Amino acid sequence: DPSSIAQTLLAAAAAGVAVGAHVSYPDLVGFGRRAMAVSPSELRWDVAYQLGALDGLARLAGTAVRYVKAHGALYHRLATDGDAAEAVVSAVTDFDRSLALLCAPGSALAGAAVLAGMTVVGEAFADRAYLPNGELDRVQSLRNQVEWEKQQKRDQEWLAGARPDDDFLVAACGE
């Protein structure tokens, strides 16, 4: 709701924290975690709407939106769906080309964003399992020490392969 978002934005502004738009499907009950059959055209408008709403509230709170990140089921779709990825990139670049895009390296979204000349920040989740192709494993979570140790080794290998000028965000999603 706008009031809760405004309070969060005011706190972020006071703390000097960067604000990002975590765009998702319009799935309020499922918190964006349920896949929806949304065409690329509809998706473009949904993302533009979310950016506009957050930007307006951020301005009133004395801050600005600095980056965009897909959330939930939309995040998973954008890993492989090039048409949807292009729709999201189009919405973001038409809204504000200076916004950075946080996404999985090697995803369809990262590829579309690079082609559009956007600033792309690769991200990885330290507490999530990955498939061999680099996609998040939607089923397996890291539930025991052996899984954590395997994931830590994969994280270290992934980061070791990064170039010094790459931008990365490694996050724990806390699920």
XYZ file of N, CA and C in Angstrom:
525
model
N 0.842 -1.182 0.000
C 0.000 0.000 0.000
C 0.888 1.248 0.000
N 0.411 2.337 -0.531
C 1.240 3.541 -0.662
C 1.820 4.051 0.651
N 1.063 3.947 1.739
C 1.549 4.438 3.032
C 2.760 3.653 3.519
N 2.703 2.335 3.408
C 3.830 1.487 3.820
C 5.046 1.738 2.932
N 4.794 1.871 1.648
C 5.892 2.149 0.715
C 6.523 3.497 1.054
N 5.696 4.496 1.328
C 6.212 5.827 1.674
C 7.066 5.779 2.934
N 6.632 5.044 3.935
C 7.416 4.934 5.182
C 8.778 4.280 4.899
N 8.781 3.265 4.067
C 10.035 2.598 3.704
C 10.938 3.552 2.929
N 10.363 4.315 2.028
C 11.145 5.279 1.248
C 11.726 6.375 2.132
N 10.935 6.859 3.077
C 11.435 7.876 4.008
C 12.597 7.330 4.828
N 12.490 6.089 5.287
C 13.567 5.464 6.059
C 14.806 5.279 5.182
N 14.626 4.866 3.935
C 15.752 4.691 3.015
C 16.440 6.029 2.755
N 15.646 7.062 2.552
C 16.212 8.398 2.313
C 17.011 8.866 3.522
N 16.478 8.660 4.706
C 17.161 9.088 5.936
C 18.463 8.332 6.148
N 18.486 7.070 5.721
C 19.680 6.238 5.921
C 20.643 6.296 4.733
N 20.263 6.998 3.668
C 21.121 7.074 2.493
C 21.196 5.765 1.717
N 20.124 4.982 1.786
C 20.077 3.680 1.114
C 19.490 3.846 -0.286
N 20.103 3.182 -1.270
C 19.597 3.225 -2.645
C 18.241 2.536 -2.718
N 17.356 3.113 -3.490
C 16.004 2.594 -3.654
C 15.903 1.904 -5.005
N 15.274 0.719 -4.994
C 15.068 -0.006 -6.238
C 13.627 -0.426 -6.396
N 13.202 -0.512 -7.642
C 11.863 -0.992 -7.969
C 11.957 -2.491 -8.200
N 11.310 -3.267 -7.351
C 11.276 -4.719 -7.504
C 9.965 -5.063 -8.193
N 9.993 -5.025 -9.509
C 8.781 -5.177 -10.308
C 8.365 -6.640 -10.375
N 7.055 -6.853 -10.451
C 6.543 -8.219 -10.477
C 5.222 -8.268 -11.231
N 4.692 -9.483 -11.321
C 3.348 -9.622 -11.859
C 2.361 -8.945 -10.909
N 1.205 -8.518 -11.408
C 0.192 -7.916 -10.533
C -0.552 -8.999 -9.743
N 0.181 -9.680 -8.888
C -0.320 -10.815 -8.108
C -0.243 -10.445 -6.636
N -1.181 -9.647 -6.164
C -1.139 -9.159 -4.791
C -1.273 -10.275 -3.765
N -2.175 -11.203 -3.988
C -2.410 -12.276 -3.030
C -1.191 -13.192 -2.936
N -0.594 -13.523 -4.071
C 0.568 -14.416 -4.089
C 1.892 -13.693 -3.978
N 1.871 -12.391 -3.738
C 3.070 -11.571 -3.573
C 4.015 -11.689 -4.778
N 3.435 -11.851 -5.984
C 4.240 -11.903 -7.196
C 4.924 -13.230 -7.444
N 4.625 -14.213 -6.629
C 5.320 -15.502 -6.756
C 4.604 -16.488 -7.676
N 3.413 -16.135 -8.141
C 2.671 -17.028 -9.042
C 2.810 -16.541 -10.474
N 3.108 -17.486 -11.363
C 3.224 -17.142 -12.786
C 1.873 -16.697 -13.312
N 1.898 -15.730 -14.207
C 0.669 -15.234 -14.821
C 0.869 -15.167 -16.326
N -0.186 -15.450 -17.063
C -0.128 -15.388 -18.525
C -0.315 -13.937 -18.957
N 0.777 -13.210 -18.962
C 0.766 -11.793 -19.313
C 1.572 -11.635 -20.598
N 0.972 -11.012 -21.602
C 1.676 -10.810 -22.874
C 2.820 -9.816 -22.673
N 3.828 -9.845 -23.555
C 4.907 -8.860 -23.455
C 4.395 -7.416 -23.465
N 3.372 -7.140 -24.261
C 2.816 -5.782 -24.303
C 2.219 -5.397 -22.945
N 1.431 -6.287 -22.356
C 0.852 -6.019 -21.033
C 1.955 -5.880 -19.985
N 2.964 -6.724 -20.095
C 4.074 -6.689 -19.142
C 4.793 -5.348 -19.196
N 5.007 -4.845 -20.396
C 5.663 -3.534 -20.551
C 4.890 -2.460 -19.795
N 3.574 -2.441 -19.958
C 2.754 -1.429 -19.280
C 2.708 -1.661 -17.775
N 2.649 -2.919 -17.339
C 2.666 -3.217 -15.900
C 3.945 -2.693 -15.250
N 5.076 -2.932 -15.910
C 6.364 -2.481 -15.359
C 6.429 -0.957 -15.359
N 5.998 -0.331 -16.441
C 5.999 1.137 -16.497
C 5.120 1.725 -15.384
N 3.972 1.117 -15.143
C 3.060 1.559 -14.089
C 3.732 1.470 -12.722
N 4.380 0.345 -12.456
C 5.048 0.160 -11.163
C 6.198 1.163 -10.987
N 6.952 1.389 -12.055
C 8.044 2.367 -11.982
C 7.506 3.769 -11.707
N 6.439 4.135 -12.398
C 5.857 5.461 -12.209
C 5.331 5.671 -10.800
N 4.659 4.660 -10.266
C 4.116 4.779 -8.907
C 5.234 4.930 -7.880
N 6.250 4.080 -7.978
C 7.342 4.157 -7.010
C 8.127 5.450 -7.172
N 8.347 5.864 -8.400
C 9.083 7.106 -8.645
C 8.362 8.301 -8.032
N 7.048 8.364 -8.185
C 6.281 9.472 -7.606
C 6.394 9.509 -6.091
N 6.260 8.354 -5.452
C 6.377 8.301 -4.002
C 7.808 8.596 -3.549
N 8.781 8.096 -4.297
C 10.182 8.342 -3.936
C 10.498 9.837 -3.976
N 10.013 10.524 -4.980
C 10.249 11.974 -5.074
C 9.664 12.703 -3.866
N 8.456 12.325 -3.484
C 7.831 12.948 -2.321
C 8.592 12.648 -1.034
N 9.280 11.501 -0.994
C 10.050 11.104 0.195
C 11.476 11.653 0.155
N 11.800 12.403 -0.895
C 13.127 13.012 -0.978
C 14.224 12.071 -1.459
N 13.851 11.074 -2.244
C 14.845 10.145 -2.772
C 14.499 9.840 -4.223
N 15.196 8.890 -4.804
C 14.963 8.544 -6.207
C 15.160 7.047 -6.409
N 14.467 6.520 -7.395
C 14.656 5.122 -7.779
C 15.977 5.037 -8.537
N 16.832 4.092 -8.139
C 18.168 3.966 -8.751
C 18.337 2.703 -9.582
N 17.526 1.672 -9.295
C 17.686 0.421 -10.035
C 16.352 -0.314 -10.124
N 16.334 -1.324 -10.976
C 15.154 -2.156 -11.174
C 15.578 -3.615 -11.055
N 14.747 -4.411 -10.407
C 14.989 -5.847 -10.264
C 13.654 -6.562 -10.353
N 13.598 -7.607 -11.144
C 12.365 -8.394 -11.227
C 12.238 -9.254 -9.978
N 11.000 -9.521 -9.597
C 10.709 -10.268 -8.369
C 9.889 -11.520 -8.690
N 10.123 -12.571 -7.927
C 9.266 -13.750 -7.936
C 9.179 -14.459 -9.270
N 7.958 -14.791 -9.660
C 7.726 -15.562 -10.882
C 8.197 -14.798 -12.117
N 8.105 -13.484 -12.095
C 8.587 -12.707 -13.232
C 10.107 -12.849 -13.369
N 10.817 -12.857 -12.257
C 12.274 -13.064 -12.273
C 12.603 -14.373 -13.005
N 11.881 -15.428 -12.671
C 12.134 -16.729 -13.305
C 11.806 -16.686 -14.792
N 10.717 -16.055 -15.169
C 10.351 -15.973 -16.589
C 11.417 -15.228 -17.384
N 11.939 -14.164 -16.813
C 12.899 -13.328 -17.534
C 14.266 -13.985 -17.686
N 14.470 -15.108 -17.022
C 15.719 -15.848 -17.206
C 15.795 -16.430 -18.612
N 14.635 -16.794 -19.189
C 14.644 -17.501 -20.472
C 13.747 -16.898 -21.552
N 12.797 -16.066 -21.212
C 11.821 -15.546 -22.178
C 12.324 -14.219 -22.761
N 12.888 -14.303 -23.954
C 13.461 -13.121 -24.596
C 12.456 -12.033 -24.896
N 11.245 -12.405 -25.326
C 10.222 -11.401 -25.629
C 9.808 -10.630 -24.378
N 9.625 -11.361 -23.283
C 9.271 -10.698 -22.018
C 10.431 -9.825 -21.545
N 11.651 -10.320 -21.703
C 12.832 -9.547 -21.297
C 12.916 -8.242 -22.079
N 12.681 -8.308 -23.378
C 12.706 -7.093 -24.195
C 11.610 -6.116 -23.774
N 10.454 -6.638 -23.386
C 9.357 -5.768 -22.932
C 9.744 -5.040 -21.649
N 10.363 -5.741 -20.719
C 10.782 -5.115 -19.458
C 11.864 -4.080 -19.726
N 12.848 -4.427 -20.536
C 13.916 -3.477 -20.866
C 13.338 -2.250 -21.555
N 12.396 -2.442 -22.452
C 11.756 -1.316 -23.131
C 11.051 -0.399 -22.136
N 10.323 -0.981 -21.200
C 9.625 -0.174 -20.189
C 10.616 0.630 -19.365
N 11.696 -0.007 -18.948
C 12.680 0.677 -18.094
C 13.410 1.765 -18.875
N 13.889 1.456 -20.065
C 14.650 2.464 -20.816
C 13.766 3.624 -21.256
N 12.512 3.337 -21.593
C 11.607 4.427 -21.958
C 11.267 5.291 -20.746
N 11.246 4.687 -19.578
C 10.949 5.433 -18.351
C 12.157 6.262 -17.912
N 13.320 5.601 -17.797
C 14.539 6.293 -17.349
C 15.747 5.437 -17.680
N 16.425 5.788 -18.754
C 17.567 5.015 -19.246
C 18.709 4.939 -18.230
N 18.752 5.817 -17.260
C 19.855 5.812 -16.292
C 19.700 4.751 -15.206
N 18.524 4.120 -15.120
C 18.316 3.102 -14.089
C 19.166 1.866 -14.375
N 19.794 1.327 -13.339
C 20.539 0.079 -13.464
C 19.554 -1.081 -13.378
N 19.939 -2.208 -13.948
C 19.101 -3.399 -13.913
C 19.852 -4.516 -13.203
N 19.295 -5.000 -12.091
C 19.864 -6.140 -11.374
C 19.228 -7.408 -11.917
N 20.058 -8.364 -12.324
C 19.521 -9.604 -12.876
C 20.587 -10.687 -12.888
N 20.144 -11.889 -13.195
C 21.055 -13.025 -13.248
C 21.960 -12.908 -14.473
N 23.266 -13.052 -14.281
C 24.180 -13.054 -15.437
C 23.803 -14.187 -16.391
N 23.851 -13.917 -17.672
C 23.536 -14.936 -18.660
C 22.055 -15.134 -18.922
N 21.204 -14.389 -18.233
C 19.757 -14.519 -18.430
C 19.325 -13.782 -19.698
N 18.128 -14.101 -20.163
C 17.567 -13.374 -21.299
C 17.451 -11.889 -20.965
N 17.121 -11.582 -19.721
C 17.001 -10.184 -19.304
C 18.345 -9.472 -19.377
N 19.398 -10.105 -18.903
C 20.736 -9.496 -18.975
C 21.128 -9.242 -20.426
N 20.858 -10.211 -21.298
C 21.199 -10.047 -22.711
C 20.456 -8.893 -23.359
N 19.146 -8.791 -23.084
C 18.343 -7.703 -23.656
C 18.813 -6.352 -23.121
N 19.165 -6.312 -21.845
C 19.612 -5.053 -21.233
C 20.957 -4.611 -21.810
N 21.856 -5.532 -22.000
C 23.165 -5.195 -22.593
C 22.963 -4.654 -24.006
N 22.115 -5.322 -24.787
C 21.847 -4.858 -26.156
C 21.254 -3.456 -26.173
N 20.502 -3.111 -25.134
C 19.879 -1.782 -25.049
C 20.828 -0.744 -24.454
N 22.027 -1.164 -24.059
C 23.001 -0.223 -23.504
C 22.777 0.128 -22.046
N 22.016 -0.693 -21.338
C 21.739 -0.426 -19.930
C 22.917 -0.832 -19.053
N 22.987 -0.254 -17.875
C 23.914 -0.708 -16.845
C 23.319 -1.964 -16.236
N 24.062 -3.066 -16.293
C 23.585 -4.349 -15.772
C 24.441 -4.733 -14.577
N 23.790 -5.058 -13.488
C 24.479 -5.534 -12.290
C 24.060 -6.984 -12.089
N 25.024 -7.892 -12.195
C 24.724 -9.303 -12.005
C 24.501 -9.596 -10.538
N 23.607 -10.526 -10.281
C 23.344 -10.888 -8.887
C 23.330 -12.399 -8.743
N 23.625 -12.835 -7.540
C 23.527 -14.255 -7.194
C 22.977 -14.342 -5.787
N 22.313 -15.440 -5.491
C 21.732 -15.652 -4.168
C 22.562 -16.702 -3.439
N 23.216 -16.287 -2.377
C 24.110 -17.185 -1.655
C 23.375 -18.319 -0.971
N 22.089 -18.159 -0.725
C 21.339 -19.188 -0.005
C 20.382 -19.965 -0.900
N 20.602 -19.930 -2.202
C 19.741 -20.654 -3.134
C 20.577 -21.596 -3.987
N 19.973 -22.678 -4.402
C 20.632 -23.635 -5.280
C 20.456 -23.192 -6.733
N 21.409 -23.570 -7.570
C 21.371 -23.237 -8.989
C 21.413 -24.500 -9.827
N 20.802 -24.438 -10.994
C 20.857 -25.522 -11.965
C 22.155 -25.396 -12.757
N 22.583 -26.456 -13.451
C 23.838 -26.391 -14.220
C 23.875 -25.269 -15.264
N 22.695 -24.849 -15.794
C 22.666 -23.770 -16.787
C 22.692 -22.377 -16.166
N 22.796 -22.304 -14.841
C 22.884 -21.012 -14.163
C 21.572 -20.473 -13.637
N 20.452 -21.108 -13.978
C 19.155 -20.649 -13.475
C 18.976 -21.064 -12.021
N 18.189 -20.276 -11.295
C 17.831 -20.656 -9.928
C 17.034 -21.950 -9.948
N 17.319 -22.810 -9.001
C 16.544 -24.033 -8.826
C 15.318 -23.643 -8.007
N 14.144 -23.723 -8.606
C 12.916 -23.285 -7.939
C 12.435 -24.279 -6.887
N 12.971 -25.483 -6.920
C 12.501 -26.521 -6.012
C 13.434 -26.692 -4.824
N 14.711 -26.797 -5.108
C 15.664 -27.100 -4.037
C 16.064 -25.833 -3.299
N 15.943 -25.879 -2.013
C 16.521 -24.836 -1.187
C 17.623 -25.491 -0.369
N 18.467 -24.703 0.187
C 19.621 -25.226 0.912
C 19.207 -25.491 2.345
N 18.953 -26.741 2.657
C 18.358 -27.081 3.945
C 19.319 -27.716 4.938
N 20.530 -28.053 4.540
C 21.451 -28.669 5.491
C 22.882 -28.211 5.218
N 23.788 -28.545 6.097
C 25.168 -28.076 6.019
C 25.861 -28.544 4.743
N 25.601 -29.759 4.301
C 26.238 -30.265 3.081
C 25.822 -29.408 1.886
N 24.534 -29.095 1.790
C 24.063 -28.247 0.696
C 24.682 -26.854 0.782
N 24.779 -26.300 1.991
C 25.389 -24.982 2.164
C 26.843 -24.998 1.713
N 27.580 -26.039 2.065
C 28.998 -26.126 1.695
C 29.164 -26.245 0.185
N 28.307 -27.038 -0.461
C 28.357 -27.152 -1.924
C 28.065 -25.804 -2.574
N 27.044 -25.122 -2.079
C 26.686 -23.822 -2.650
C 27.792 -22.801 -2.417
N 28.406 -22.825 -1.253
C 29.499 -21.894 -0.974
C 30.640 -22.094 -1.971
N 30.953 -23.340 -2.274
C 32.008 -23.635 -3.249
C 31.614 -23.093 -4.629
N 30.342 -23.307 -5.039
C 29.875 -22.778 -6.329
C 29.931 -21.248 -6.338
N 29.520 -20.611 -5.226
C 29.567 -19.148 -5.141
C 30.997 -18.643 -5.312
N 31.939 -19.278 -4.642
C 33.343 -18.863 -4.724
C 33.879 -19.033 -6.145
N 33.504 -20.137 -6.812
C 33.940 -20.358 -8.190
C 33.337 -19.299 -9.112
N 32.058 -18.978 -8.893
C 31.392 -17.982 -9.725
C 32.053 -16.618 -9.559
N 32.292 -16.231 -8.308
C 32.914 -14.932 -8.054
C 34.357 -14.891 -8.532
N 35.068 -16.013 -8.467
C 36.458 -16.060 -8.930
C 36.542 -15.822 -10.433
N 35.475 -16.183 -11.154
C 35.460 -15.978 -12.599
C 35.047 -14.587 -13.017
N 34.692 -13.758 -12.066
C 34.248 -12.395 -12.372
C 35.444 -11.513 -12.711
N 35.211 -10.594 -13.623
C 36.245 -9.609 -13.943
C 36.231 -8.520 -12.877
N 37.389 -7.897 -12.608
C 37.430 -6.856 -11.567
C 36.485 -5.689 -11.814
N 36.133 -5.427 -13.073
C 35.259 -4.283 -13.350
C 33.779 -4.675 -13.401
N 33.463 -5.957 -13.155
C 32.071 -6.385 -13.127
C 31.376 -5.847 -11.878
N 30.107 -5.554 -12.002
C 29.290 -5.176 -10.847
C 28.510 -6.403 -10.419
N 28.532 -6.721 -9.135
C 27.813 -7.881 -8.633
C 27.093 -7.536 -7.344
N 26.014 -8.219 -7.125
C 25.305 -8.158 -5.866
C 25.034 -9.597 -5.458
N 25.546 -9.989 -4.314
C 25.270 -11.326 -3.792
C 24.321 -11.135 -2.634
N 23.167 -11.773 -2.707
C 22.128 -11.529 -1.703
C 21.652 -12.817 -1.074
N 21.237 -12.719 0.140
C 20.542 -13.823 0.806
C 19.075 -13.454 0.841
N 18.247 -14.320 0.288
C 16.827 -13.950 0.153
C 16.022 -14.266 1.402
N 16.550 -15.016 2.331
C 15.892 -15.220 3.608
C 14.621 -16.030 3.586
N 14.432 -16.883 2.584
C 13.227 -17.697 2.527
C 13.317 -18.859 3.484
